[in-house]
Amino acid sequence: MNTTTLVIPKIQKIALLILMLGQFSCNSTQDEGQVLAVANDPDVATWTKLSTNSPRMHSECAMAYDTLNKKIIIYGGRTGFPDFDNVNETWGFDYISSTWTNLHPTNSPPWRSSHSMVYDALRHKVLLFGGNDFIKAYNDLWEYDYSQNTWTKRSTTAPPEARQMPGMVYIPGRDAVIIFGGRRSDGGASFADTWEFNCKTSTWKKLNPTTTPPVTDHVNMAYDKSEKKVILFTEGETWALDFETNNWEKLKIDNQPNSDHSNFVYSDGLEKSILFGNIKGSDTMITWAFNYSENSWTNITPDNFPEVIFYEHEIIEHDALVYLPQPDVIIQYGGCCSDQTLELSFGK
């Protein structure tokens, strides 16, 4: 395997690590990378900037965690701000050795940004769906095999319309992927449809629930394993998808995050969904935890957020979070427009 490796100093004292991989502007100049991490008590949260070397800044890329090979996989996105260039790269992050590696796979999807990725835990493959290349949107589905270091286009039946920025989660008990929403292309119309992809048969099915969340460009979804619900947050509303009734329910919650650029991931250890993003219309970053069983959001934003080096655009937005079951951590990387690595830790 032809690889390029960047060494990152060992991350210490983490019970839960969030590596925020988000929309981040990239240019040819590399700086310290930003990785975030979280630990066991969501009431006590601390963000710490790590001294790391990371891939060049990416914007609107996606990532997923390969639990078999213990690697975070990122693909695609854009680099540079405000003039963006295409990034057709696949990178892997090893948590134990704290290293980023440019994987140089033998085959890759056509370049794109604003796509979504999840991990098929049964087949040990990363699945990629959707995105756009500035000209058109995609509705193809690709899978990445880390052991073979190759991308393969899946042949699927009756896929959804092409779209960018769809919400996407993997459901272990159903051996299926759920997507919601997204939009056709830059400036194009948005969707409010729900689809299920059967990973065994490679077939798509439109679910047609009786109620549905609103049409939106920014969809944040996480799968609550303990409650067996897909949790969706968008435009200040929280929704839950029940597979038994094939219905989205709008949850009545008094206090919710006010964020228009955020991302969402479920923590097995906390049994909560963690949201990281900005206050709507502001560059102030916030961190919230959602507990479905209590139907409540909790603001766990720490008092001190580390100084971040930005490039022109002073906000972390359109990032992606992944959860690592072992050692019970979440990881975030990037954001527009920073390539630094932060750590969010929980606990006393």
GROMACS .gro file of C-alpha atoms in nm:
model
  348
    1MET     CA    1   0.000   0.000   0.000
    2ASN     CA    2   0.146   0.336  -0.104
    3THR     CA    3   0.086   0.565   0.193
    4THR     CA    4   0.193   0.897   0.338
    5THR     CA    5   0.191   0.918   0.719
    6LEU     CA    6   0.161   1.219   0.950
    7VAL     CA    7   0.255   1.150   1.314
    8ILE     CA    8   0.041   1.306   1.588
    9PRO     CA    9   0.148   1.315   1.957
   10LYS     CA   10  -0.029   1.059   2.179
   11ILE     CA   11  -0.364   1.176   2.310
   12GLN     CA   12  -0.381   1.129   2.686
   13LYS     CA   13  -0.650   1.133   2.955
   14ILE     CA   14  -0.944   1.081   2.722
   15ALA     CA   15  -1.255   0.891   2.812
   16LEU     CA   16  -1.450   1.009   2.511
   17LEU     CA   17  -1.287   1.168   2.206
   18ILE     CA   18  -1.474   1.372   1.949
   19LEU     CA   19  -1.271   1.422   1.633
   20MET     CA   20  -1.466   1.689   1.457
   21LEU     CA   21  -1.425   1.646   1.087
   22GLY     CA   22  -1.610   1.922   0.929
   23GLN     CA   23  -1.631   2.167   0.654
   24PHE     CA   24  -1.299   2.333   0.671
   25SER     CA   25  -1.125   2.550   0.419
   26CYS     CA   26  -0.798   2.408   0.294
   27ASN     CA   27  -0.498   2.557   0.123
   28SER     CA   28  -0.144   2.447   0.051
   29THR     CA   29  -0.018   2.575   0.385
   30GLN     CA   30  -0.041   2.318   0.665
   31ASP     CA   31  -0.077   2.417   1.026
   32GLU     CA   32  -0.146   2.235   1.350
   33GLY     CA   33  -0.449   2.008   1.314
   34GLN     CA   34  -0.748   2.023   1.547
   35VAL     CA   35  -0.894   1.706   1.709
   36LEU     CA   36  -1.164   1.708   1.979
   37ALA     CA   37  -1.246   1.453   2.250
   38VAL     CA   38  -1.516   1.376   2.511
   39ALA     CA   39  -1.526   1.158   2.836
   40ASN     CA   40  -1.788   1.003   3.072
   41ASP     CA   41  -1.972   1.285   3.251
   42PRO     CA   42  -2.148   1.513   3.001
   43ASP     CA   43  -2.203   1.768   3.278
   44VAL     CA   44  -1.829   1.836   3.295
   45ALA     CA   45  -1.683   1.910   2.952
   46THR     CA   46  -1.342   2.047   2.855
   47TRP     CA   47  -1.212   2.141   2.512
   48THR     CA   48  -0.835   2.118   2.462
   49LYS     CA   49  -0.629   2.204   2.155
   50LEU     CA   50  -0.381   1.932   2.067
   51SER     CA   51  -0.046   1.993   1.902
   52THR     CA   52  -0.079   1.776   1.592
   53ASN     CA   53  -0.006   1.754   1.225
   54SER     CA   54  -0.318   1.682   1.021
   55PRO     CA   55  -0.417   1.653   0.656
   56ARG     CA   56  -0.451   1.983   0.473
   57MET     CA   57  -0.776   2.159   0.545
   58HIS     CA   58  -1.083   1.996   0.393
   59SER     CA   59  -1.432   2.143   0.361
   60GLU     CA   60  -1.755   1.942   0.328
   61CYS     CA   61  -1.583   1.605   0.349
   62ALA     CA   62  -1.727   1.305   0.535
   63MET     CA   63  -1.596   1.040   0.770
   64ALA     CA   64  -1.685   0.709   0.933
   65TYR     CA   65  -1.519   0.476   1.185
   66ASP     CA   66  -1.411   0.126   1.079
   67THR     CA   67  -1.449  -0.070   1.403
   68LEU     CA   68  -1.278  -0.385   1.269
   69ASN     CA   69  -0.960  -0.210   1.159
   70LYS     CA   70  -0.990   0.065   1.421
   71LYS     CA   71  -0.947   0.342   1.166
   72ILE     CA   72  -1.135   0.664   1.103
   73ILE     CA   73  -1.182   0.707   0.728
   74ILE     CA   74  -1.235   1.044   0.560
   75TYR     CA   75  -1.296   1.110   0.192
   76GLY     CA   76  -1.335   1.404  -0.044
   77GLY     CA   77  -1.436   1.760   0.022
   78ARG     CA   78  -1.290   2.092  -0.085
   79THR     CA   79  -0.975   2.283   0.001
   80GLY     CA   80  -0.900   2.654   0.005
   81PHE     CA   81  -1.105   2.958   0.104
   82PRO     CA   82  -1.274   3.144  -0.051
   83ASP     CA   83  -1.158   2.983  -0.377
   84PHE     CA   84  -1.212   2.609  -0.336
   85ASP     CA   85  -1.023   2.327  -0.508
   86ASN     CA   86  -1.132   1.964  -0.531
   87VAL     CA   87  -0.995   1.704  -0.290
   88ASN     CA   88  -1.009   1.343  -0.410
   89GLU     CA   89  -0.825   1.192  -0.115
   90THR     CA   90  -0.891   0.910   0.133
   91TRP     CA   91  -0.726   0.942   0.473
   92GLY     CA   92  -0.717   0.712   0.775
   93PHE     CA   93  -0.668   0.810   1.139
   94ASP     CA   94  -0.530   0.557   1.387
   95TYR     CA   95  -0.635   0.647   1.740
   96ILE     CA   96  -0.380   0.426   1.917
   97SER     CA   97  -0.076   0.565   1.736
   98SER     CA   98  -0.238   0.906   1.676
   99THR     CA   99  -0.137   0.913   1.310
  100TRP     CA  100  -0.306   1.035   0.994
  101THR     CA  101  -0.221   0.839   0.678
  102ASN     CA  102  -0.297   0.933   0.317
  103LEU     CA  103  -0.416   0.593   0.194
  104HIS     CA  104  -0.389   0.641  -0.185
  105PRO     CA  105  -0.651   0.371  -0.268
  106THR     CA  106  -0.632   0.192  -0.602
  107ASN     CA  107  -0.975   0.323  -0.702
  108SER     CA  108  -1.188   0.613  -0.577
  109PRO     CA  109  -1.534   0.763  -0.636
  110PRO     CA  110  -1.555   1.069  -0.862
  111TRP     CA  111  -1.454   1.374  -0.661
  112ARG     CA  112  -1.734   1.526  -0.455
  113SER     CA  113  -1.819   1.725  -0.145
  114SER     CA  114  -2.125   1.744   0.084
  115HIS     CA  115  -2.164   1.365   0.074
  116SER     CA  116  -2.240   1.135   0.369
  117MET     CA  117  -2.065   0.823   0.502
  118VAL     CA  118  -2.148   0.548   0.751
  119TYR     CA  119  -1.991   0.216   0.851
  120ASP     CA  120  -2.154  -0.118   0.763
  121ALA     CA  121  -2.056  -0.313   1.074
  122LEU     CA  122  -2.171  -0.649   0.933
  123ARG     CA  123  -1.956  -0.636   0.618
  124HIS     CA  124  -1.686  -0.410   0.761
  125LYS     CA  125  -1.716  -0.156   0.480
  126VAL     CA  126  -1.751   0.222   0.480
  127LEU     CA  127  -2.051   0.332   0.272
  128LEU     CA  128  -2.063   0.665   0.087
  129PHE     CA  129  -2.375   0.821  -0.065
  130GLY     CA  130  -2.457   1.142  -0.250
  131GLY     CA  131  -2.266   1.467  -0.273
  132ASN     CA  132  -2.196   1.715  -0.552
  133ASP     CA  133  -1.907   1.821  -0.775
  134PHE     CA  134  -2.014   2.186  -0.829
  135ILE     CA  135  -2.194   2.083  -1.151
  136LYS     CA  136  -2.425   1.801  -1.050
  137ALA     CA  137  -2.534   1.603  -0.746
  138TYR     CA  138  -2.488   1.226  -0.706
  139ASN     CA  139  -2.709   0.936  -0.598
  140ASP     CA  140  -2.451   0.659  -0.634
  141LEU     CA  141  -2.337   0.442  -0.343
  142TRP     CA  142  -1.975   0.339  -0.292
  143GLU     CA  143  -1.809   0.113  -0.036
  144TYR     CA  144  -1.454   0.133   0.096
  145ASP     CA  145  -1.267  -0.180   0.206
  146TYR     CA  146  -0.976  -0.079   0.428
  147SER     CA  147  -0.815  -0.424   0.417
  148GLN     CA  148  -0.800  -0.404   0.035
  149ASN     CA  149  -0.756  -0.026   0.027
  150THR     CA  150  -1.007   0.011  -0.254
  151TRP     CA  151  -1.337   0.182  -0.329
  152THR     CA  152  -1.606  -0.013  -0.519
  153LYS     CA  153  -1.926   0.127  -0.667
  154ARG     CA  154  -2.228  -0.073  -0.546
  155SER     CA  155  -2.493  -0.172  -0.797
  156THR     CA  156  -2.822  -0.065  -0.637
  157THR     CA  157  -3.191  -0.078  -0.725
  158ALA     CA  158  -3.428   0.224  -0.738
  159PRO     CA  159  -3.205   0.481  -0.563
  160PRO     CA  160  -3.331   0.819  -0.435
  161GLU     CA  161  -3.288   1.131  -0.646
  162ALA     CA  162  -2.936   1.271  -0.655
  163ARG     CA  163  -2.864   1.501  -0.361
  164GLN     CA  164  -2.603   1.662  -0.141
  165MET     CA  165  -2.594   1.695   0.240
  166PRO     CA  166  -2.837   1.413   0.324
  167GLY     CA  167  -2.864   1.290   0.681
  168MET     CA  168  -2.740   0.929   0.696
  169VAL     CA  169  -2.717   0.664   0.970
  170TYR     CA  170  -2.653   0.288   0.983
  171ILE     CA  171  -2.903   0.071   1.174
  172PRO     CA  172  -2.727  -0.247   1.302
  173GLY     CA  173  -3.042  -0.442   1.391
  174ARG     CA  174  -3.196  -0.387   1.047
  175ASP     CA  175  -2.873  -0.422   0.848
  176ALA     CA  176  -2.985  -0.103   0.678
  177VAL     CA  177  -2.899   0.260   0.615
  178ILE     CA  178  -3.150   0.543   0.662
  179ILE     CA  179  -3.118   0.874   0.478
  180PHE     CA  180  -3.329   1.185   0.510
  181GLY     CA  181  -3.342   1.510   0.318
  182GLY     CA  182  -3.060   1.694   0.145
  183ARG     CA  183  -3.085   1.905  -0.168
  184ARG     CA  184  -3.034   1.857  -0.540
  185SER     CA  185  -2.730   2.081  -0.595
  186ASP     CA  186  -2.597   2.422  -0.496
  187GLY     CA  187  -2.903   2.645  -0.492
  188GLY     CA  188  -3.131   2.354  -0.583
  189ALA     CA  189  -3.451   2.248  -0.410
  190SER     CA  190  -3.433   2.055  -0.083
  191PHE     CA  191  -3.591   1.720   0.003
  192ALA     CA  192  -3.799   1.600   0.299
  193ASP     CA  193  -3.807   1.230   0.211
  194THR     CA  194  -3.698   0.923   0.408
  195TRP     CA  195  -3.527   0.625   0.243
  196GLU     CA  196  -3.399   0.288   0.362
  197PHE     CA  197  -3.112   0.102   0.194
  198ASN     CA  198  -3.107  -0.275   0.252
  199CYS     CA  199  -2.737  -0.359   0.277
  200LYS     CA  200  -2.796  -0.728   0.201
  201THR     CA  201  -3.005  -0.689  -0.114
  202SER     CA  202  -2.862  -0.351  -0.227
  203THR     CA  203  -3.214  -0.216  -0.275
  204TRP     CA  204  -3.355   0.125  -0.186
  205LYS     CA  205  -3.706   0.171  -0.046
  206LYS     CA  206  -3.890   0.498   0.013
  207LEU     CA  207  -4.052   0.476   0.357
  208ASN     CA  208  -4.331   0.736   0.319
  209PRO     CA  209  -4.390   0.802   0.692
  210THR     CA  210  -4.719   0.963   0.792
  211THR     CA  211  -4.543   1.272   0.931
  212THR     CA  212  -4.203   1.408   0.839
  213PRO     CA  213  -3.954   1.676   0.946
  214PRO     CA  214  -3.948   2.000   0.746
  215VAL     CA  215  -3.756   2.051   0.424
  216THR     CA  216  -3.407   2.165   0.521
  217ASP     CA  217  -3.054   2.198   0.389
  218HIS     CA  218  -2.883   2.113   0.717
  219VAL     CA  219  -2.973   1.769   0.851
  220ASN     CA  220  -2.813   1.628   1.167
  221MET     CA  221  -2.896   1.264   1.242
  222ALA     CA  222  -2.778   1.007   1.496
  223TYR     CA  223  -2.901   0.656   1.578
  224ASP     CA  224  -2.991   0.606   1.944
  225LYS     CA  225  -2.903   0.237   1.994
  226SER     CA  226  -3.055   0.211   2.342
  227GLU     CA  227  -3.393   0.350   2.230
  228LYS     CA  228  -3.376   0.218   1.871
  229LYS     CA  229  -3.468   0.557   1.729
  230VAL     CA  230  -3.319   0.778   1.461
  231ILE     CA  231  -3.279   1.124   1.616
  232LEU     CA  232  -3.283   1.424   1.384
  233PHE     CA  233  -3.206   1.784   1.473
  234THR     CA  234  -3.269   2.066   1.227
  235GLU     CA  235  -3.374   2.431   1.235
  236GLY     CA  236  -3.424   2.425   1.613
  237GLU     CA  237  -3.646   2.115   1.605
  238THR     CA  238  -3.582   1.761   1.733
  239TRP     CA  239  -3.750   1.461   1.566
  240ALA     CA  240  -3.744   1.085   1.626
  241LEU     CA  241  -3.813   0.810   1.370
  242ASP     CA  242  -3.996   0.502   1.500
  243PHE     CA  243  -3.956   0.201   1.270
  244GLU     CA  244  -4.251   0.014   1.422
  245THR     CA  245  -4.498   0.287   1.328
  246ASN     CA  246  -4.301   0.421   1.028
  247ASN     CA  247  -4.349   0.768   1.168
  248TRP     CA  248  -4.141   1.074   1.249
  249GLU     CA  249  -4.244   1.236   1.578
  250LYS     CA  250  -4.167   1.599   1.654
  251LEU     CA  251  -4.049   1.606   2.015
  252LYS     CA  252  -4.185   1.881   2.240
  253ILE     CA  253  -3.880   2.022   2.419
  254ASP     CA  254  -3.864   2.365   2.580
  255ASN     CA  255  -3.489   2.418   2.567
  256GLN     CA  256  -3.303   2.324   2.247
  257PRO     CA  257  -2.977   2.431   2.077
  258ASN     CA  258  -2.997   2.736   1.854
  259SER     CA  259  -2.754   2.627   1.583
  260ASP     CA  260  -2.760   2.642   1.203
  261HIS     CA  261  -2.421   2.476   1.142
  262SER     CA  262  -2.372   2.172   1.363
  263ASN     CA  263  -2.313   1.799   1.369
  264PHE     CA  264  -2.449   1.513   1.570
  265VAL     CA  265  -2.325   1.172   1.692
  266TYR     CA  266  -2.451   0.910   1.940
  267SER     CA  267  -2.229   0.800   2.228
  268ASP     CA  268  -2.282   0.442   2.348
  269GLY     CA  269  -2.101   0.521   2.672
  270LEU     CA  270  -2.311   0.825   2.757
  271GLU     CA  271  -2.630   0.692   2.593
  272LYS     CA  272  -2.677   1.044   2.463
  273SER     CA  273  -2.645   1.218   2.128
  274ILE     CA  274  -2.378   1.491   2.123
  275LEU     CA  275  -2.414   1.805   1.910
  276PHE     CA  276  -2.131   2.044   1.831
  277GLY     CA  277  -2.175   2.360   1.626
  278ASN     CA  278  -2.217   2.735   1.630
  279ILE     CA  279  -2.488   2.957   1.772
  280LYS     CA  280  -2.706   3.059   1.478
  281GLY     CA  281  -2.572   3.372   1.313
  282SER     CA  282  -2.263   3.373   1.537
  283ASP     CA  283  -1.910   3.232   1.549
  284THR     CA  284  -1.960   3.117   1.911
  285MET     CA  285  -1.923   2.739   1.937
  286ILE     CA  286  -2.158   2.529   2.153
  287THR     CA  287  -2.178   2.168   2.273
  288TRP     CA  288  -2.508   2.003   2.374
  289ALA     CA  289  -2.619   1.654   2.482
  290PHE     CA  290  -2.960   1.504   2.400
  291ASN     CA  291  -3.120   1.235   2.619
  292TYR     CA  292  -3.414   1.069   2.441
  293SER     CA  293  -3.538   0.878   2.748
  294GLU     CA  294  -3.570   1.209   2.936
  295ASN     CA  295  -3.671   1.406   2.626
  296SER     CA  296  -3.422   1.675   2.716
  297TRP     CA  297  -3.130   1.875   2.579
  298THR     CA  298  -2.848   1.984   2.812
  299ASN     CA  299  -2.605   2.263   2.731
  300ILE     CA  300  -2.263   2.122   2.821
  301THR     CA  301  -2.060   2.397   2.656
  302PRO     CA  302  -1.748   2.457   2.868
  303ASP     CA  303  -1.658   2.810   2.978
  304ASN     CA  304  -1.327   2.819   2.794
  305PHE     CA  305  -1.292   2.726   2.427
  306PRO     CA  306  -0.929   2.707   2.310
  307GLU     CA  307  -0.792   2.964   2.071
  308VAL     CA  308  -0.827   2.835   1.718
  309ILE     CA  309  -0.628   2.943   1.412
  310PHE     CA  310  -0.873   3.025   1.131
  311TYR     CA  311  -0.819   3.105   0.766
  312GLU     CA  312  -1.034   3.406   0.666
  313HIS     CA  313  -1.363   3.256   0.793
  314GLU     CA  314  -1.371   3.242   1.173
  315ILE     CA  315  -1.609   2.956   1.241
  316ILE     CA  316  -1.604   2.576   1.257
  317GLU     CA  317  -1.901   2.459   1.049
  318HIS     CA  318  -2.022   2.167   0.841
  319ASP     CA  319  -1.802   1.932   1.039
  320ALA     CA  320  -1.858   1.559   1.095
  321LEU     CA  321  -1.836   1.360   1.416
  322VAL     CA  322  -1.764   0.988   1.463
  323TYR     CA  323  -1.788   0.769   1.772
  324LEU     CA  324  -1.524   0.510   1.866
  325PRO     CA  325  -1.675   0.233   2.085
  326GLN     CA  326  -1.328   0.140   2.208
  327PRO     CA  327  -1.197   0.333   2.393
  328ASP     CA  328  -1.539   0.501   2.415
  329VAL     CA  329  -1.445   0.821   2.231
  330ILE     CA  330  -1.585   1.057   1.967
  331ILE     CA  331  -1.359   1.224   1.710
  332GLN     CA  332  -1.397   1.550   1.513
  333TYR     CA  333  -1.163   1.692   1.257
  334GLY     CA  334  -1.161   2.017   1.066
  335GLY     CA  335  -1.432   2.267   0.990
  336CYS     CA  336  -1.444   2.580   0.784
  337CYS     CA  337  -1.195   2.728   0.809
  338SER     CA  338  -0.946   2.556   1.039
  339ASP     CA  339  -0.728   2.246   1.023
  340GLN     CA  340  -0.648   2.228   1.392
  341THR     CA  341  -0.721   1.940   1.630
  342LEU     CA  342  -0.920   1.986   1.950
  343GLU     CA  343  -1.011   1.746   2.228
  344LEU     CA  344  -1.336   1.753   2.424
  345SER     CA  345  -1.306   1.556   2.747
  346PHE     CA  346  -1.578   1.481   3.001
  347GLY     CA  347  -1.536   1.404   3.367
  348LYS     CA  348  -1.418   1.566   3.687
   0.00000   0.00000   0.00000
